[in-house]
Amino acid sequence: MKGILLIAHGSRRSESNEEVQQLTHTLRNRLDRKTIILCCAFLEQARPSIPEGIDACIQAGARSILILPYFLSAGRHVSRDIPELIHNKQIQYPDITFHLRPHIGSSEGMTDLLLSMIHPEAK
Amino acid sequence: MKGILLIAHGSRRSESNEEVQQLTHTLRNRLDRKTIILCCAFLEQARPSIPEGIDACIQAGARSILILPYFLSAGRHVSRDIPELIHNKQIQYPDITFHLRPHIGSSEGMTDLLLSMIHPEAK
């Protein structure tokens, strides 16, 4: 089993966190649930935390975990805090493989996404 | 001429703001520069501000302005602060048409973008 952890910043506003949970739900429905476990986690302000999300993936049977930082810019959360949390979990679980993807703001697809908002009829 | 204003939160870290400027540059190269003026602006922490960005679009000849909120969740910035700023500019410029798009986190394309990060080979 492969785990995927979508990591968001987290907000005091529950509606913002629910948006991330809804996105996770939508994404989960488009993945093969027999081989992929998708969870979301929050850096701060909301639960599950990132360590809790990693634990949940592993307890559900994941042997490798892909980390997707749902962040627009490479601030210290992306450049330092998230890698540190992953590093600590790698020490705790030496047999699990962790893959940390770049934050979504640096994704090549971001330009396409913005273009689709400029020209919605071209989707 | 049509103006497009990409609005980001803005950061104390200049690198984060430069990421937005770089994305704006990449996006501009994929648009028709004879008919579209694309600018970016920041809600706080960085310049140009949103009012300054709107002024720049209008001074460059835009008669309508499409606002793209580069935000992942619908917090108070998206639900209140940005609409208020646009409303004030609409009063200042009654002959300009403003179109406010939903924040990118609510875009249908966000799921596709995340899927492309999970399965990069499928792009």
Tab-separated table of N, CA, C and O in Angstrom, chain A:
chain	number	residue	atom	x	y	z
A	1	MET	N	0.849	-1.214	0.000
A	1	MET	CA	0.000	0.000	0.000
A	1	MET	C	0.877	1.255	0.000
A	1	MET	O	1.911	1.304	0.669
A	2	LYS	N	0.406	2.230	-0.748
A	2	LYS	CA	1.118	3.502	-0.850
A	2	LYS	C	0.286	4.580	-0.133
A	2	LYS	O	-0.926	4.672	-0.350
A	3	GLY	N	0.924	5.339	0.711
A	3	GLY	CA	0.225	6.420	1.391
A	3	GLY	C	0.483	7.751	0.698
A	3	GLY	O	1.569	7.970	0.154
A	4	ILE	N	-0.503	8.603	0.703
A	4	ILE	CA	-0.334	9.976	0.203
A	4	ILE	C	-0.877	10.898	1.290
A	4	ILE	O	-1.996	10.704	1.770
A	5	LEU	N	-0.053	11.874	1.664
A	5	LEU	CA	-0.478	12.803	2.714
A	5	LEU	C	-0.495	14.218	2.136
A	5	LEU	O	0.538	14.758	1.751
A	6	LEU	N	-1.704	14.767	2.043
A	6	LEU	CA	-1.869	16.149	1.584
A	6	LEU	C	-1.734	17.052	2.806
A	6	LEU	O	-2.532	16.963	3.746
A	7	ILE	N	-0.729	17.904	2.800
A	7	ILE	CA	-0.450	18.745	3.971
A	7	ILE	C	-0.855	20.186	3.707
A	7	ILE	O	-0.348	20.823	2.782
A	8	ALA	N	-1.755	20.714	4.535
A	8	ALA	CA	-2.156	22.114	4.430
A	8	ALA	C	-1.663	22.870	5.663
A	8	ALA	O	-1.279	22.261	6.662
A	9	HIS	N	-1.728	24.191	5.566
A	9	HIS	CA	-1.257	24.981	6.705
A	9	HIS	C	-2.140	24.781	7.928
A	9	HIS	O	-1.660	24.619	9.045
A	10	GLY	N	-3.458	24.804	7.699
A	10	GLY	CA	-4.402	24.776	8.826
A	10	GLY	C	-4.809	26.192	9.190
A	10	GLY	O	-4.014	27.128	9.046
A	11	SER	N	-6.068	26.330	9.631
A	11	SER	CA	-6.611	27.652	9.916
A	11	SER	C	-7.453	27.602	11.179
A	11	SER	O	-7.966	26.553	11.565
A	12	ARG	N	-7.613	28.760	11.811
A	12	ARG	CA	-8.541	28.831	12.940
A	12	ARG	C	-9.978	28.726	12.462
A	12	ARG	O	-10.871	28.392	13.212
A	13	ARG	N	-10.186	29.055	11.184
A	13	ARG	CA	-11.529	28.967	10.614
A	13	ARG	C	-11.789	27.517	10.204
A	13	ARG	O	-11.118	26.993	9.319
A	14	SER	N	-12.770	26.896	10.807
A	14	SER	CA	-13.031	25.491	10.488
A	14	SER	C	-13.419	25.321	9.022
A	14	SER	O	-13.113	24.302	8.406
A	15	GLU	N	-14.054	26.340	8.424
A	15	GLU	CA	-14.469	26.229	7.019
A	15	GLU	C	-13.250	26.017	6.106
A	15	GLU	O	-13.329	25.289	5.117
A	16	SER	N	-12.137	26.684	6.449
A	16	SER	CA	-10.933	26.534	5.620
A	16	SER	C	-10.400	25.109	5.706
A	16	SER	O	-9.998	24.519	4.705
A	17	ASN	N	-10.398	24.554	6.915
A	17	ASN	CA	-9.921	23.181	7.079
A	17	ASN	C	-10.868	22.192	6.394
A	17	ASN	O	-10.422	21.197	5.809
A	18	GLU	N	-12.144	22.508	6.450
A	18	GLU	CA	-13.125	21.628	5.782
A	18	GLU	C	-12.945	21.644	4.271
A	18	GLU	O	-13.181	20.642	3.605
A	19	GLU	N	-12.493	22.781	3.733
A	19	GLU	CA	-12.206	22.833	2.290
A	19	GLU	C	-11.113	21.824	1.926
A	19	GLU	O	-11.179	21.164	0.891
A	20	VAL	N	-10.100	21.732	2.791
A	20	VAL	CA	-9.003	20.788	2.540
A	20	VAL	C	-9.523	19.354	2.671
A	20	VAL	O	-9.176	18.479	1.869
A	21	GLN	N	-10.365	19.121	3.654
A	21	GLN	CA	-10.930	17.776	3.828
A	21	GLN	C	-11.813	17.404	2.635
A	21	GLN	O	-11.792	16.265	2.162
A	22	GLN	N	-12.550	18.381	2.123
A	22	GLN	CA	-13.406	18.114	0.962
A	22	GLN	C	-12.552	17.825	-0.273
A	22	GLN	O	-12.866	16.916	-1.061
A	23	LEU	N	-11.478	18.588	-0.429
A	23	LEU	CA	-10.567	18.343	-1.554
A	23	LEU	C	-9.955	16.948	-1.448
A	23	LEU	O	-9.822	16.224	-2.443
A	24	THR	N	-9.579	16.548	-0.238
A	24	THR	CA	-9.022	15.211	-0.014
A	24	THR	C	-10.041	14.141	-0.408
A	24	THR	O	-9.696	13.150	-1.065
A	25	HIS	N	-11.284	14.375	-0.044
A	25	HIS	CA	-12.360	13.432	-0.373
A	25	HIS	C	-12.525	13.310	-1.893
A	25	HIS	O	-12.613	12.203	-2.445
A	26	THR	N	-12.542	14.460	-2.572
A	26	THR	CA	-12.691	14.460	-4.034
A	26	THR	C	-11.531	13.725	-4.692
A	26	THR	O	-11.701	12.935	-5.621
A	27	LEU	N	-10.339	13.998	-4.185
A	27	LEU	CA	-9.123	13.381	-4.742
A	27	LEU	C	-9.147	11.871	-4.497
A	27	LEU	O	-8.794	11.078	-5.379
A	28	ARG	N	-9.580	11.478	-3.311
A	28	ARG	CA	-9.610	10.050	-2.948
A	28	ARG	C	-10.491	9.259	-3.905
A	28	ARG	O	-10.161	8.128	-4.286
A	29	ASN	N	-11.587	9.898	-4.329
A	29	ASN	CA	-12.516	9.222	-5.240
A	29	ASN	C	-11.927	9.030	-6.632
A	29	ASN	O	-12.495	8.299	-7.436
A	30	ARG	N	-10.826	9.720	-6.906
A	30	ARG	CA	-10.201	9.580	-8.229
A	30	ARG	C	-8.943	8.724	-8.174
A	30	ARG	O	-8.193	8.655	-9.140
A	31	LEU	N	-8.687	8.105	-7.042
A	31	LEU	CA	-7.512	7.239	-6.889
A	31	LEU	C	-7.964	5.800	-6.659
A	31	LEU	O	-9.099	5.548	-6.265
A	32	ASP	N	-7.054	4.869	-6.878
A	32	ASP	CA	-7.335	3.452	-6.647
A	32	ASP	C	-7.255	3.178	-5.145
A	32	ASP	O	-6.171	3.097	-4.568
A	33	ARG	N	-8.419	3.035	-4.536
A	33	ARG	CA	-8.455	2.895	-3.082
A	33	ARG	C	-7.958	1.532	-2.604
A	33	ARG	O	-7.775	1.332	-1.406
A	34	LYS	N	-7.759	0.594	-3.546
A	34	LYS	CA	-7.226	-0.711	-3.141
A	34	LYS	C	-5.719	-0.644	-2.891
A	34	LYS	O	-5.162	-1.476	-2.184
A	35	THR	N	-5.072	0.318	-3.526
A	35	THR	CA	-3.610	0.385	-3.405
A	35	THR	C	-3.119	1.699	-2.804
A	35	THR	O	-1.930	1.817	-2.485
A	36	ILE	N	-4.000	2.674	-2.694
A	36	ILE	CA	-3.564	4.007	-2.224
A	36	ILE	C	-4.403	4.456	-1.024
A	36	ILE	O	-5.635	4.389	-1.051
A	37	ILE	N	-3.703	4.908	0.005
A	37	ILE	CA	-4.349	5.496	1.181
A	37	ILE	C	-4.064	6.993	1.131
A	37	ILE	O	-2.900	7.397	1.145
A	38	LEU	N	-5.100	7.787	1.057
A	38	LEU	CA	-4.916	9.243	1.006
A	38	LEU	C	-5.451	9.854	2.289
A	38	LEU	O	-6.611	9.624	2.653
A	39	CYS	N	-4.605	10.628	2.967
A	39	CYS	CA	-5.036	11.344	4.177
A	39	CYS	C	-4.645	12.808	4.021
A	39	CYS	O	-3.785	13.158	3.211
A	40	CYS	N	-5.256	13.676	4.815
A	40	CYS	CA	-4.773	15.045	4.884
A	40	CYS	C	-4.287	15.316	6.303
A	40	CYS	O	-4.631	14.597	7.250
A	41	ALA	N	-3.449	16.321	6.437
A	41	ALA	CA	-2.927	16.705	7.748
A	41	ALA	C	-2.630	18.200	7.714
A	41	ALA	O	-2.538	18.806	6.645
A	42	PHE	N	-2.496	18.772	8.912
A	42	PHE	CA	-2.321	20.218	9.025
A	42	PHE	C	-1.058	20.551	9.811
A	42	PHE	O	-0.773	19.917	10.831
A	43	LEU	N	-0.348	21.554	9.341
A	43	LEU	CA	0.881	21.967	10.026
A	43	LEU	C	0.575	22.580	11.387
A	43	LEU	O	1.269	22.310	12.370
A	44	GLU	N	-0.436	23.398	11.457
A	44	GLU	CA	-0.819	24.008	12.725
A	44	GLU	C	-2.306	24.368	12.694
A	44	GLU	O	-2.944	24.285	11.659
A	45	GLN	N	-2.831	24.711	13.835
A	45	GLN	CA	-4.215	25.199	14.008
A	45	GLN	C	-5.281	24.118	13.864
A	45	GLN	O	-6.445	24.379	14.204
A	46	ALA	N	-4.990	22.956	13.298
A	46	ALA	CA	-6.040	21.961	13.073
A	46	ALA	C	-5.455	20.559	13.186
A	46	ALA	O	-4.225	20.381	13.190
A	47	ARG	N	-6.307	19.588	13.294
A	47	ARG	CA	-5.928	18.184	13.402
A	47	ARG	C	-6.507	17.406	12.221
A	47	ARG	O	-7.553	17.785	11.726
A	48	PRO	N	-5.892	16.279	11.853
A	48	PRO	CA	-4.685	15.695	12.432
A	48	PRO	C	-3.437	16.513	12.095
A	48	PRO	O	-3.378	17.163	11.065
A	49	SER	N	-2.467	16.450	12.996
A	49	SER	CA	-1.164	17.063	12.730
A	49	SER	C	-0.432	16.223	11.678
A	49	SER	O	-0.874	15.126	11.314
A	50	ILE	N	0.688	16.725	11.214
A	50	ILE	CA	1.472	15.970	10.225
A	50	ILE	C	1.961	14.633	10.818
A	50	ILE	O	1.792	13.585	10.181
A	51	PRO	N	2.546	14.618	12.032
A	51	PRO	CA	2.931	13.309	12.593
A	51	PRO	C	1.737	12.361	12.738
A	51	PRO	O	1.852	11.170	12.435
A	52	GLU	N	0.593	12.903	13.139
A	52	GLU	CA	-0.602	12.052	13.252
A	52	GLU	C	-1.043	11.510	11.892
A	52	GLU	O	-1.460	10.341	11.780
A	53	GLY	N	-0.956	12.346	10.877
A	53	GLY	CA	-1.343	11.909	9.528
A	53	GLY	C	-0.422	10.818	9.016
A	53	GLY	O	-0.873	9.856	8.381
A	54	ILE	N	0.875	10.965	9.283
A	54	ILE	CA	1.838	9.925	8.872
A	54	ILE	C	1.542	8.625	9.621
A	54	ILE	O	1.501	7.542	9.018
A	55	ASP	N	1.319	8.728	10.918
A	55	ASP	CA	0.977	7.526	11.707
A	55	ASP	C	-0.264	6.843	11.131
A	55	ASP	O	-0.312	5.611	11.019
A	56	ALA	N	-1.273	7.648	10.753
A	56	ALA	CA	-2.518	7.075	10.222
A	56	ALA	C	-2.266	6.315	8.920
A	56	ALA	O	-2.802	5.224	8.708
A	57	CYS	N	-1.427	6.884	8.048
A	57	CYS	CA	-1.100	6.198	6.780
A	57	CYS	C	-0.427	4.860	7.071
A	57	CYS	O	-0.742	3.836	6.453
A	58	ILE	N	0.525	4.870	8.001
A	58	ILE	CA	1.287	3.651	8.303
A	58	ILE	C	0.376	2.612	8.965
A	58	ILE	O	0.412	1.424	8.620
A	59	GLN	N	-0.457	3.069	9.881
A	59	GLN	CA	-1.378	2.130	10.535
A	59	GLN	C	-2.375	1.528	9.550
A	59	GLN	O	-2.841	0.399	9.727
A	60	ALA	N	-2.663	2.273	8.475
A	60	ALA	CA	-3.574	1.740	7.452
A	60	ALA	C	-2.841	0.840	6.467
A	60	ALA	O	-3.453	0.323	5.528
A	61	GLY	N	-1.524	0.669	6.643
A	61	GLY	CA	-0.795	-0.287	5.817
A	61	GLY	C	0.191	0.293	4.820
A	61	GLY	O	0.808	-0.449	4.045
A	62	ALA	N	0.367	1.623	4.799
A	62	ALA	CA	1.291	2.220	3.829
A	62	ALA	C	2.732	1.860	4.160
A	62	ALA	O	3.136	1.905	5.329
A	63	ARG	N	3.489	1.507	3.125
A	63	ARG	CA	4.922	1.239	3.305
A	63	ARG	C	5.750	2.361	2.681
A	63	ARG	O	6.970	2.433	2.874
A	64	SER	N	5.131	3.176	1.857
A	64	SER	CA	5.790	4.377	1.340
A	64	SER	C	4.767	5.511	1.429
A	64	SER	O	3.551	5.265	1.343
A	65	ILE	N	5.253	6.699	1.656
A	65	ILE	CA	4.351	7.846	1.821
A	65	ILE	C	4.827	9.015	0.962
A	65	ILE	O	5.977	9.442	1.052
A	66	LEU	N	3.915	9.466	0.104
A	66	LEU	CA	4.180	10.632	-0.737
A	66	LEU	C	3.581	11.843	-0.036
A	66	LEU	O	2.390	11.843	0.293
A	67	ILE	N	4.388	12.864	0.170
A	67	ILE	CA	3.941	14.069	0.885
A	67	ILE	C	3.689	15.175	-0.131
A	67	ILE	O	4.600	15.549	-0.873
A	68	LEU	N	2.468	15.702	-0.141
A	68	LEU	CA	2.109	16.793	-1.064
A	68	LEU	C	1.862	18.063	-0.260
A	68	LEU	O	0.818	18.198	0.381
A	69	PRO	N	2.779	19.014	-0.294
A	69	PRO	CA	2.559	20.266	0.465
A	69	PRO	C	1.596	21.192	-0.284
A	69	PRO	O	1.908	21.702	-1.356
A	70	TYR	N	0.430	21.366	0.304
A	70	TYR	CA	-0.610	22.219	-0.289
A	70	TYR	C	-0.358	23.664	0.144
A	70	TYR	O	-1.106	24.254	0.916
A	71	PHE	N	0.733	24.195	-0.375
A	71	PHE	CA	1.196	25.552	-0.048
A	71	PHE	C	1.520	26.260	-1.363
A	71	PHE	O	2.059	25.644	-2.282
A	72	LEU	N	1.253	27.558	-1.401
A	72	LEU	CA	1.514	28.300	-2.632
A	72	LEU	C	2.939	28.813	-2.739
A	72	LEU	O	3.449	28.978	-3.839
A	73	SER	N	3.568	29.097	-1.610
A	73	SER	CA	4.917	29.648	-1.716
A	73	SER	C	5.866	28.926	-0.761
A	73	SER	O	5.444	28.321	0.222
A	74	ALA	N	7.133	29.007	-1.096
A	74	ALA	CA	8.163	28.268	-0.373
A	74	ALA	C	8.669	29.055	0.830
A	74	ALA	O	9.839	29.391	0.924
A	75	GLY	N	7.772	29.351	1.741
A	75	GLY	CA	8.198	29.989	2.984
A	75	GLY	C	8.887	28.994	3.899
A	75	GLY	O	9.195	27.868	3.497
A	76	ARG	N	9.113	29.413	5.155
A	76	ARG	CA	9.851	28.526	6.062
A	76	ARG	C	9.073	27.254	6.379
A	76	ARG	O	9.666	26.222	6.675
A	77	HIS	N	7.740	27.291	6.279
A	77	HIS	CA	6.974	26.062	6.508
A	77	HIS	C	7.379	24.991	5.487
A	77	HIS	O	7.585	23.840	5.838
A	78	VAL	N	7.464	25.417	4.244
A	78	VAL	CA	7.798	24.468	3.167
A	78	VAL	C	9.282	24.122	3.179
A	78	VAL	O	9.663	22.964	2.996
A	79	SER	N	10.111	25.137	3.411
A	79	SER	CA	11.552	24.912	3.273
A	79	SER	C	12.171	24.273	4.523
A	79	SER	O	13.183	23.588	4.431
A	80	ARG	N	11.555	24.470	5.687
A	80	ARG	CA	12.180	23.989	6.917
A	80	ARG	C	11.258	23.113	7.768
A	80	ARG	O	11.598	21.974	8.085
A	81	ASP	N	10.064	23.634	8.131
A	81	ASP	CA	9.228	22.937	9.113
A	81	ASP	C	8.768	21.565	8.618
A	81	ASP	O	8.864	20.570	9.353
A	82	ILE	N	8.249	21.506	7.400
A	82	ILE	CA	7.746	20.222	6.887
A	82	ILE	C	8.899	19.220	6.699
A	82	ILE	O	8.793	18.083	7.177
A	83	PRO	N	10.017	19.596	6.051
A	83	PRO	CA	11.130	18.635	5.945
A	83	PRO	C	11.602	18.132	7.308
A	83	PRO	O	11.930	16.950	7.454
A	84	GLU	N	11.618	19.000	8.314
A	84	GLU	CA	12.052	18.563	9.653
A	84	GLU	C	11.106	17.521	10.240
A	84	GLU	O	11.549	16.522	10.823
A	85	LEU	N	9.803	17.752	10.086
A	85	LEU	CA	8.823	16.792	10.602
A	85	LEU	C	8.956	15.440	9.890
A	85	LEU	O	8.868	14.381	10.518
A	86	ILE	N	9.176	15.494	8.582
A	86	ILE	CA	9.341	14.245	7.800
A	86	ILE	C	10.621	13.529	8.243
A	86	ILE	O	10.647	12.304	8.415
A	87	HIS	N	11.670	14.311	8.420
A	87	HIS	CA	12.954	13.737	8.845
A	87	HIS	C	12.804	12.994	10.180
A	87	HIS	O	13.314	11.883	10.346
A	88	ASN	N	12.094	13.611	11.104
A	88	ASN	CA	11.894	12.963	12.410
A	88	ASN	C	11.101	11.662	12.281
A	88	ASN	O	11.383	10.678	12.971
A	89	LYS	N	10.122	11.668	11.380
A	89	LYS	CA	9.321	10.456	11.181
A	89	LYS	C	10.150	9.387	10.455
A	89	LYS	O	9.959	8.190	10.690
A	90	GLN	N	11.060	9.820	9.587
A	90	GLN	CA	11.932	8.855	8.906
A	90	GLN	C	12.819	8.131	9.928
A	90	GLN	O	13.061	6.924	9.807
A	91	ILE	N	13.268	8.866	10.940
A	91	ILE	CA	14.077	8.248	12.004
A	91	ILE	C	13.212	7.267	12.804
A	91	ILE	O	13.645	6.158	13.124
A	92	GLN	N	11.972	7.675	13.083
A	92	GLN	CA	11.067	6.809	13.845
A	92	GLN	C	10.686	5.543	13.063
A	92	GLN	O	10.528	4.469	13.653
A	93	TYR	N	10.548	5.695	11.745
A	93	TYR	CA	10.118	4.572	10.883
A	93	TYR	C	11.162	4.347	9.788
A	93	TYR	O	10.959	4.726	8.619
A	94	PRO	N	12.289	3.725	10.118
A	94	PRO	CA	13.363	3.581	9.114
A	94	PRO	C	12.970	2.701	7.925
A	94	PRO	O	13.581	2.828	6.844
A	95	ASP	N	11.944	1.863	8.060
A	95	ASP	CA	11.567	0.970	6.958
A	95	ASP	C	10.541	1.584	6.004
A	95	ASP	O	10.185	0.963	5.000
A	96	ILE	N	10.050	2.760	6.333
A	96	ILE	CA	9.072	3.431	5.472
A	96	ILE	C	9.825	4.400	4.555
A	96	ILE	O	10.738	5.092	4.993
A	97	THR	N	9.424	4.421	3.293
A	97	THR	CA	10.035	5.356	2.339
A	97	THR	C	9.184	6.621	2.262
A	97	THR	O	7.971	6.536	2.048
A	98	PHE	N	9.821	7.755	2.431
A	98	PHE	CA	9.116	9.045	2.338
A	98	PHE	C	9.564	9.776	1.061
A	98	PHE	O	10.758	9.816	0.765
A	99	HIS	N	8.598	10.303	0.328
A	99	HIS	CA	8.895	11.135	-0.849
A	99	HIS	C	8.228	12.482	-0.632
A	99	HIS	O	6.999	12.534	-0.515
A	100	LEU	N	9.003	13.520	-0.620
A	100	LEU	CA	8.453	14.872	-0.414
A	100	LEU	C	8.414	15.605	-1.755
A	100	LEU	O	9.451	15.869	-2.357
A	101	ARG	N	7.205	15.893	-2.221
A	101	ARG	CA	7.052	16.628	-3.481
A	101	ARG	C	7.222	18.132	-3.220
A	101	ARG	O	7.017	18.598	-2.101
A	102	PRO	N	7.555	18.902	-4.281
A	102	PRO	CA	7.593	20.370	-4.117
A	102	PRO	C	6.198	20.903	-3.787
A	102	PRO	O	5.201	20.224	-4.045
A	103	HIS	N	6.133	22.080	-3.213
A	103	HIS	CA	4.834	22.701	-2.917
A	103	HIS	C	4.073	22.979	-4.221
A	103	HIS	O	4.686	23.199	-5.269
A	104	ILE	N	2.738	22.972	-4.141
A	104	ILE	CA	1.952	23.055	-5.375
A	104	ILE	C	2.153	24.368	-6.123
A	104	ILE	O	1.999	24.414	-7.324
A	105	GLY	N	2.508	25.442	-5.398
A	105	GLY	CA	2.729	26.722	-6.075
A	105	GLY	C	3.850	26.657	-7.098
A	105	GLY	O	3.894	27.470	-8.023
A	106	SER	N	4.755	25.694	-6.952
A	106	SER	CA	5.871	25.566	-7.903
A	106	SER	C	5.578	24.521	-8.978
A	106	SER	O	6.437	24.256	-9.817
A	107	SER	N	4.386	23.967	-8.950
A	107	SER	CA	4.043	22.941	-9.936
A	107	SER	C	3.904	23.550	-11.328
A	107	SER	O	3.374	24.649	-11.490
A	108	GLU	N	4.327	22.801	-12.320
A	108	GLU	CA	4.165	23.279	-13.705
A	108	GLU	C	2.699	23.474	-14.052
A	108	GLU	O	2.340	24.315	-14.867
A	109	GLY	N	1.855	22.677	-13.419
A	109	GLY	CA	0.422	22.755	-13.733
A	109	GLY	C	-0.256	24.005	-13.224
A	109	GLY	O	-1.395	24.292	-13.610
A	110	MET	N	0.417	24.769	-12.354
A	110	MET	CA	-0.229	25.955	-11.785
A	110	MET	C	-0.551	26.989	-12.871
A	110	MET	O	-1.601	27.633	-12.825
A	111	THR	N	0.345	27.158	-13.832
A	111	THR	CA	0.072	28.105	-14.918
A	111	THR	C	-1.171	27.678	-15.693
A	111	THR	O	-2.036	28.498	-16.015
A	112	ASP	N	-1.271	26.368	-15.977
A	112	ASP	CA	-2.447	25.862	-16.699
A	112	ASP	C	-3.728	26.101	-15.896
A	112	ASP	O	-4.761	26.458	-16.456
A	113	LEU	N	-3.624	25.896	-14.582
A	113	LEU	CA	-4.802	26.096	-13.742
A	113	LEU	C	-5.261	27.552	-13.794
A	113	LEU	O	-6.461	27.851	-13.930
A	114	LEU	N	-4.315	28.480	-13.715
A	114	LEU	CA	-4.678	29.895	-13.773
A	114	LEU	C	-5.234	30.260	-15.154
A	114	LEU	O	-6.198	31.019	-15.257
A	115	LEU	N	-4.635	29.703	-16.206
A	115	LEU	CA	-5.161	29.964	-17.560
A	115	LEU	C	-6.606	29.479	-17.678
A	115	LEU	O	-7.425	30.129	-18.324
A	116	SER	N	-6.917	28.345	-17.031
A	116	SER	CA	-8.295	27.823	-17.111
A	116	SER	C	-9.265	28.731	-16.360
A	116	SER	O	-10.468	28.730	-16.644
A	117	MET	N	-8.755	29.519	-15.406
A	117	MET	CA	-9.625	30.471	-14.710
A	117	MET	C	-9.792	31.764	-15.521
A	117	MET	O	-10.784	32.473	-15.368
A	118	ILE	N	-8.800	32.047	-16.362
A	118	ILE	CA	-8.889	33.238	-17.223
A	118	ILE	C	-9.809	32.953	-18.417
A	118	ILE	O	-10.613	33.775	-18.808
A	119	HIS	N	-9.646	31.755	-18.976
A	119	HIS	CA	-10.448	31.348	-20.135
A	119	HIS	C	-11.232	30.103	-19.757
A	119	HIS	O	-10.911	29.002	-20.223
A	120	PRO	N	-12.257	30.210	-18.903
A	120	PRO	CA	-12.956	28.999	-18.465
A	120	PRO	C	-13.582	28.215	-19.601
A	120	PRO	O	-13.734	27.004	-19.529
A	121	GLU	N	-13.915	28.935	-20.689
A	121	GLU	CA	-14.571	28.250	-21.810
A	121	GLU	C	-13.584	27.323	-22.548
A	121	GLU	O	-13.997	26.445	-23.294
A	122	ALA	N	-12.280	27.517	-22.306
A	122	ALA	CA	-11.273	26.722	-23.023
A	122	ALA	C	-10.945	25.419	-22.320
A	122	ALA	O	-10.152	24.637	-22.808
A	123	LYS	N	-11.605	25.190	-21.174
A	123	LYS	CA	-11.286	23.966	-20.421
A	123	LYS	C	-11.682	22.714	-21.204
A	123	LYS	O	-12.726	22.694	-21.842
